Short mmCIF file of C-alpha atoms and ligand atoms in Angstrom, two decimals:
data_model
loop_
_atom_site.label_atom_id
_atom_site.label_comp_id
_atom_site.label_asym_id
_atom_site.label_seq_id
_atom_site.Cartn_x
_atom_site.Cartn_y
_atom_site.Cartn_z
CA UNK A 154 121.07 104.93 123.66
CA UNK A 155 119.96 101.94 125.47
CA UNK A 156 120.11 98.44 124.03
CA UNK A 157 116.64 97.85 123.49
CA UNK A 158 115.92 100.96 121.84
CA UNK A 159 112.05 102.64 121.20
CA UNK A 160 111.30 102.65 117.19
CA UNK A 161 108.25 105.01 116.10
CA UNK A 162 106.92 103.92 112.97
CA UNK A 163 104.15 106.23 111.41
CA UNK A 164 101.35 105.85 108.97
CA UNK A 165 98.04 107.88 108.17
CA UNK A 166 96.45 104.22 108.86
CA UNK A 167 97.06 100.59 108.23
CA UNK A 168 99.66 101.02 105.60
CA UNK A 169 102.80 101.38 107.99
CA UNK A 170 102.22 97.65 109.32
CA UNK A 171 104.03 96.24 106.09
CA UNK A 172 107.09 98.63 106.71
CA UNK A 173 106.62 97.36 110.65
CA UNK A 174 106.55 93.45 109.94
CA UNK A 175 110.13 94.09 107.71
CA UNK A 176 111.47 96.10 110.92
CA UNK A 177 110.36 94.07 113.55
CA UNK A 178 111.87 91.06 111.79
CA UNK A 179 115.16 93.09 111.98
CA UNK A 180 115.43 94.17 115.60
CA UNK A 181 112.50 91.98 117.08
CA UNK A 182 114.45 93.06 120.44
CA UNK A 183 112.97 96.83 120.42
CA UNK A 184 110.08 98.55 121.54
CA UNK A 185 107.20 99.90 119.06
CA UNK A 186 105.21 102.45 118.96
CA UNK A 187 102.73 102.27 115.99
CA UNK A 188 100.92 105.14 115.44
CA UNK A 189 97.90 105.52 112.78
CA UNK A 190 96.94 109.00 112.18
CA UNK A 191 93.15 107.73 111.35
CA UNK A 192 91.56 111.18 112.24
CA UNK A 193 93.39 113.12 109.02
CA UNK A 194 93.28 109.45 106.40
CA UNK A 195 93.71 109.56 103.95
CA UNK A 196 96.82 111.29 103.25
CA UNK A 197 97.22 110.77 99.27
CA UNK A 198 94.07 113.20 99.05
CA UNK A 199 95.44 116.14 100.72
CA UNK A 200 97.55 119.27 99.74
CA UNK A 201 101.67 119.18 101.01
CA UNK A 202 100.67 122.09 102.90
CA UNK A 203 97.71 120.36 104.75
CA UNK A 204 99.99 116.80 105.09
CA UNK A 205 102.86 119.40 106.66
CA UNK A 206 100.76 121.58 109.08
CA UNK A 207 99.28 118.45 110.43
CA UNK A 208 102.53 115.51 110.29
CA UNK A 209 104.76 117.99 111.76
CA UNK A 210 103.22 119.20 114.97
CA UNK A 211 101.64 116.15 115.90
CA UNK A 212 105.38 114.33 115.79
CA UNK A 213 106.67 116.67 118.13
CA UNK A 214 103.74 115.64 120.44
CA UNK A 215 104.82 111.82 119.77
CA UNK A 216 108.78 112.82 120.51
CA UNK A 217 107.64 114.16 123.65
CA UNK A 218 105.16 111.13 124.75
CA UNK A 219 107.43 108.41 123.75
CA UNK A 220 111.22 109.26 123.43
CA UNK A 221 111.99 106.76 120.60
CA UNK A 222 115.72 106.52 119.39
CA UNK A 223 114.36 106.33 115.92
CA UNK A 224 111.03 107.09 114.02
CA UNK A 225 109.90 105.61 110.94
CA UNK A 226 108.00 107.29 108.55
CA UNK A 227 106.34 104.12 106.73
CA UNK A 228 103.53 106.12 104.27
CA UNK A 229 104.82 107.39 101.15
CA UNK A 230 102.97 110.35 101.26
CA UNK A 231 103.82 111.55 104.21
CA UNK A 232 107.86 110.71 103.17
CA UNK A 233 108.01 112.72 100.30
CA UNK A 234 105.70 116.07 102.02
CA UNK A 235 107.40 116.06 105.52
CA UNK A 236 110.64 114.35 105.89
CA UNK A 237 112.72 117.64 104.72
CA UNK A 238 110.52 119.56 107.30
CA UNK A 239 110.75 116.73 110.09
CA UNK A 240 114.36 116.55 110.22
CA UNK A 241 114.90 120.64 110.23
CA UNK A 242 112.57 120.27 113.10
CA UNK A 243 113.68 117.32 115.18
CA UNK A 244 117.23 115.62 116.30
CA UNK A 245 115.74 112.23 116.41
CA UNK A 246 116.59 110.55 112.76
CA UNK A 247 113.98 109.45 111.03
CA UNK A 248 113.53 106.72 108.06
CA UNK A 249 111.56 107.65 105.49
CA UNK A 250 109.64 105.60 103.11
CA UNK A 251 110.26 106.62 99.53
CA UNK A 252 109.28 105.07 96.00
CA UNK A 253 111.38 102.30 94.96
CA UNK A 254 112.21 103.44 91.49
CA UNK A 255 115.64 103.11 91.34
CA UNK A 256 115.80 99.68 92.14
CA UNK A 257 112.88 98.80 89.84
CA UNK A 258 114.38 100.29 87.01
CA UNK A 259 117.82 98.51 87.86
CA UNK A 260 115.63 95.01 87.57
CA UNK A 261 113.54 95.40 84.40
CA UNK A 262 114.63 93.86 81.43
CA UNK A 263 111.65 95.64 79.01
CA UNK A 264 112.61 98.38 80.34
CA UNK A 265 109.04 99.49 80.91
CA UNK A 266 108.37 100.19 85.07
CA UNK A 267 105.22 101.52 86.24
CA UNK A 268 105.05 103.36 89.72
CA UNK A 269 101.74 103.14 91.72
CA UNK A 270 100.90 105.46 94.20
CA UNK A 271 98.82 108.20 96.10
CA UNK A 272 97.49 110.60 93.60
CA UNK A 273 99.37 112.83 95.88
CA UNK A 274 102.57 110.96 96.09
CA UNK A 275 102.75 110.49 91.93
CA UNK A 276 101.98 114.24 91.40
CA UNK A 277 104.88 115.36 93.55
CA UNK A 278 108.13 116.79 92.22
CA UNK A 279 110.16 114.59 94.85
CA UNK A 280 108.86 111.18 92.78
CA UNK A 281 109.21 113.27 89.54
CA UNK A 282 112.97 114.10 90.52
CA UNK A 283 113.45 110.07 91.55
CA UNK A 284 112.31 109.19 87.65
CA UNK A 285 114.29 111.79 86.24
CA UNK A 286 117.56 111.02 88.38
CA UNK A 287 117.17 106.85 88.73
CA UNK A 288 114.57 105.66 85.61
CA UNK A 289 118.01 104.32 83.69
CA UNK A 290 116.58 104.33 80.19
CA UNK A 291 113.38 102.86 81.37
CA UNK A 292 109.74 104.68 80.52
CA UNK A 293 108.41 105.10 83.65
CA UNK A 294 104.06 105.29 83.92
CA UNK A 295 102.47 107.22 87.13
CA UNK A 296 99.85 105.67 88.20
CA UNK A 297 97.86 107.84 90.78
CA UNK A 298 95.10 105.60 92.77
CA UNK A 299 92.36 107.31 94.65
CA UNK A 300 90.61 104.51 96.20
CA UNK A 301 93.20 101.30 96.60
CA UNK A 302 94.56 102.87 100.21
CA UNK A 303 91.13 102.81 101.10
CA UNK A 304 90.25 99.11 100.09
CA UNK A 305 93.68 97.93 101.90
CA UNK A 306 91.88 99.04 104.79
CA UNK A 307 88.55 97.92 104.76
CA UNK A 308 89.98 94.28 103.38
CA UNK A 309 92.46 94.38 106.41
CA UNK A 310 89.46 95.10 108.89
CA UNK A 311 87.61 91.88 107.12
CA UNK A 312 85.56 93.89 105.13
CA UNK A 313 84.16 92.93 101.69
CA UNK A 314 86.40 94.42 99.06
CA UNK A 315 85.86 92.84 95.28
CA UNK A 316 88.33 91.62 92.72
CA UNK A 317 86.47 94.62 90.30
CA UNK A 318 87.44 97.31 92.73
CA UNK A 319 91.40 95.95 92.84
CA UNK A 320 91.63 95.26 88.98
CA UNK A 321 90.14 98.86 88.12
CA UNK A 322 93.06 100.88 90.36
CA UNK A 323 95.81 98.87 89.05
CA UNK A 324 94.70 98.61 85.43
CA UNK A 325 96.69 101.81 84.17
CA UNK A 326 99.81 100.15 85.88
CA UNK A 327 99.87 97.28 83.00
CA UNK A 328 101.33 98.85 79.82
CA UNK A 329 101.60 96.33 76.91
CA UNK A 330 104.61 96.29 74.85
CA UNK A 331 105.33 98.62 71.38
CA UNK A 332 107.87 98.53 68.96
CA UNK A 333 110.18 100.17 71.25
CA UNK A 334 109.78 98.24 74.69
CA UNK A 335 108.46 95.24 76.04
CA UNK A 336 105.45 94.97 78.26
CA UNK A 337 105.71 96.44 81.95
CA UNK A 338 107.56 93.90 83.95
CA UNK A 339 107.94 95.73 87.37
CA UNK A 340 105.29 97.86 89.44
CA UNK A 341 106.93 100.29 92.31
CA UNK A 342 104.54 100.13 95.41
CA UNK A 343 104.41 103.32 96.50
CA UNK A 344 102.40 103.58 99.22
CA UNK A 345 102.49 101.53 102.57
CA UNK A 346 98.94 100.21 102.03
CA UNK A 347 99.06 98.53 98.76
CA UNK A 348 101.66 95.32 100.31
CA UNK A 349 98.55 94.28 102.02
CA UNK A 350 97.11 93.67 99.28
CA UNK A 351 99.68 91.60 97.73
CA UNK A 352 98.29 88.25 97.05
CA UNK A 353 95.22 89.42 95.38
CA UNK A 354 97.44 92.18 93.33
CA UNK A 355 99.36 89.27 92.28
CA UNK A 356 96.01 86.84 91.34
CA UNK A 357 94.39 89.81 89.96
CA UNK A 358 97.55 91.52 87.31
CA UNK A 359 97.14 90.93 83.91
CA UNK A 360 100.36 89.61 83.76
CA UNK A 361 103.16 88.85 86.16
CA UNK A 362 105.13 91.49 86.98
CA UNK A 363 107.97 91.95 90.31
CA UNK A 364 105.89 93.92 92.71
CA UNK A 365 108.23 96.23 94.08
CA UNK A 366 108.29 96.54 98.09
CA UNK A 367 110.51 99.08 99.96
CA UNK A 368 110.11 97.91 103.51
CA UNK A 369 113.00 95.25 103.60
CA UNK A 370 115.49 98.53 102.60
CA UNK A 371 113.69 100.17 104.90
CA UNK A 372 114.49 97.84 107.58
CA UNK A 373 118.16 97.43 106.49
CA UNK A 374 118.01 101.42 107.12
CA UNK A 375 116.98 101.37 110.21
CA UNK A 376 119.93 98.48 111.12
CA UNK A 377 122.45 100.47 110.00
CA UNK A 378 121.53 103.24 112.28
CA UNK A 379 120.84 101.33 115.30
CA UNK A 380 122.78 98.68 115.25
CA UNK A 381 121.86 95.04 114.38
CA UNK A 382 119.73 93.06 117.16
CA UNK A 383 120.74 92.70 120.53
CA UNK A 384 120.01 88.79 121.43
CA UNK A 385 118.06 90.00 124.20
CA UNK A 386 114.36 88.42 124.58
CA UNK A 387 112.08 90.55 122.74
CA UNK A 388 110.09 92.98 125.14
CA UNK A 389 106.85 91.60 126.15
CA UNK A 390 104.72 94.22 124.26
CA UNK A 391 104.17 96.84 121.84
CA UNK A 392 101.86 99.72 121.31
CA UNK A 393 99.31 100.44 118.62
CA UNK A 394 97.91 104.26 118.84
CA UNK A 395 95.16 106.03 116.63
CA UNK A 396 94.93 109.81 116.66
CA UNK A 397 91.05 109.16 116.13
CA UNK A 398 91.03 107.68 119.84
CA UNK A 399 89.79 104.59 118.49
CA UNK A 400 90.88 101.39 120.11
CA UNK A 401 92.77 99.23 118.41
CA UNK A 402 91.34 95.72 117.73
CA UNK A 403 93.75 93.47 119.66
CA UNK A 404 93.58 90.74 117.07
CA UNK A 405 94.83 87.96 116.05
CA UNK A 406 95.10 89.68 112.49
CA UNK A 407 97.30 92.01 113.58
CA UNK A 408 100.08 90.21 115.71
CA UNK A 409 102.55 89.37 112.60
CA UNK A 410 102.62 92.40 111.69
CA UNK A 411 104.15 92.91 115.54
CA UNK A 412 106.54 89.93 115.53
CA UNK A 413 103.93 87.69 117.22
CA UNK A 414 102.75 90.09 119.38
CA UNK A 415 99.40 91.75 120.77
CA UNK A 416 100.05 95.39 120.61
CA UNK A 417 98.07 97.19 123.85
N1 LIG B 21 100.19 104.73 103.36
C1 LIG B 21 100.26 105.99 102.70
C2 LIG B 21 101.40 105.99 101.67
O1 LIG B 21 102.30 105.25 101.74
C3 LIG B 21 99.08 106.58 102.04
C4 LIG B 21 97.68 106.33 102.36
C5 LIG B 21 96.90 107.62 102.44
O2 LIG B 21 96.41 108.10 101.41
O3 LIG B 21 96.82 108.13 103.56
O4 LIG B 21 101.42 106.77 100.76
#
């Protein structure tokens, strides 16, 4: 491998730019490859067998067009459906994105966690298996949202998205206490998209809860398989692909997510 290695990171849309900002703030020195699978969003509203037959062809296209050394799965959804698949497939490793329950459960003191995802990603046996394997005594609530990937979007692009809209898909997260338990003190984000939301999530709970992010594991991940950062001067650019064909806006919105930079 060469020292300034190529890092894929993958999303259905927006979503994978919260796992990318926690990455490129590890190994700022690499090159990367962002790629939005636009044309099949979203993701959390299609079968395993749909997310499968389309994730895992289209990465062998992305192997072939851009060699990386490592690809990142950053959506949830895609994690739990393809990663088994992806690595039968495929020598490259990948880094999945998977829901945070374990450590959530580790950090609540009611003992009460709530897990928000993809309708998809919640109804899967993978997250079911996670909350059977890692809850640690805590009652865990699935929380299946149809629409929030979809506002993280549109609020991302600058469109209008109201505090009604955010309150109503994270609602069901806030469980208030019983006899037994305490009220939920920790919500698992489990999707990519819902970080992007954060501050308004925050102004907008209830009550104040630990919002539960993967990407800086994710990033630590991806460290400990290639190697910390070099010291070199980070490369000059990065790229930002949509399988729609549309172009991506080279904003100013976009360039933390990229370290600083404009992706082409
Ligand atoms: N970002 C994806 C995830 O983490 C999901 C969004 C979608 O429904 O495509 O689950």
């Amino acid at each position: 491998m060469t020292s300034l290695p190529t890092i894929l990171v993958f999303d259905s849309g927006l979503g994978g730019l919260t796992v990318l900002r926690e990455v490129v703030r590890a190994r700022p020195d690499a090159h990367y490859v962002y790629v939005g699978d636009d044309a099949f969003f979203p993701y959390g509203q299609r079968s395993e067998e749909a997310v499968i037959g389309r994730v895992v062809p289209l990465m062998g296209e992305l192997i072939a067009a851009h060699a990386p050394d490592l690809v990142v799965i950053a959506c949830n959804t895609a994690s739990t459906m393809t990663l088994a698949p992806l690595r039968a497939r495929y020598r490259v490793p990948f880094v999945g994105t998977v829901p945070a329950i374990k450590p959530a459960c580790a950090g609540s003191r009611t003992k009460r966690v709530s897990v928000l995802g993809t309708s998809a990603t919640v109804r899967l046996e993978y997250t079911r298996a996670l909350i059977r394997d890692f809850a640690q005594g805590c009652e865990v609530s699935l929380v299946g949202s149809i629409r929030l990937a979809t506002l993280a979007e549109t609020a991302l692009g600058g469109g209008e998205v109201t505090d009604a809209a955010i309150r109503a898909e994270i609602a069901p997260c806030f469980v208030e206490a019983d006899a037994k338990r305490g009220r939920t003190d920790a919500v698992v984000l489990a999707c990519t998209h819902y970080p992007l939301l954060l501050d308004r999530l925050i102004r907008l709970a209830p009550w104040p809860v630990d919002w539960i992010d993967p990407a800086p594991a994710i990033a630590r991940r991806v460290v400990t398989l290639l190697g910390p950062a070099t010291g070199h001067a980070p490369t000059p650019g990065a790229e930002m692909i949509f399988t729609s064909g549309r172009h991506p806006r080279a904003s100013a919105a976009l360039a933390p997510y990229f370290g600083g930079r404009i992706p082409a």
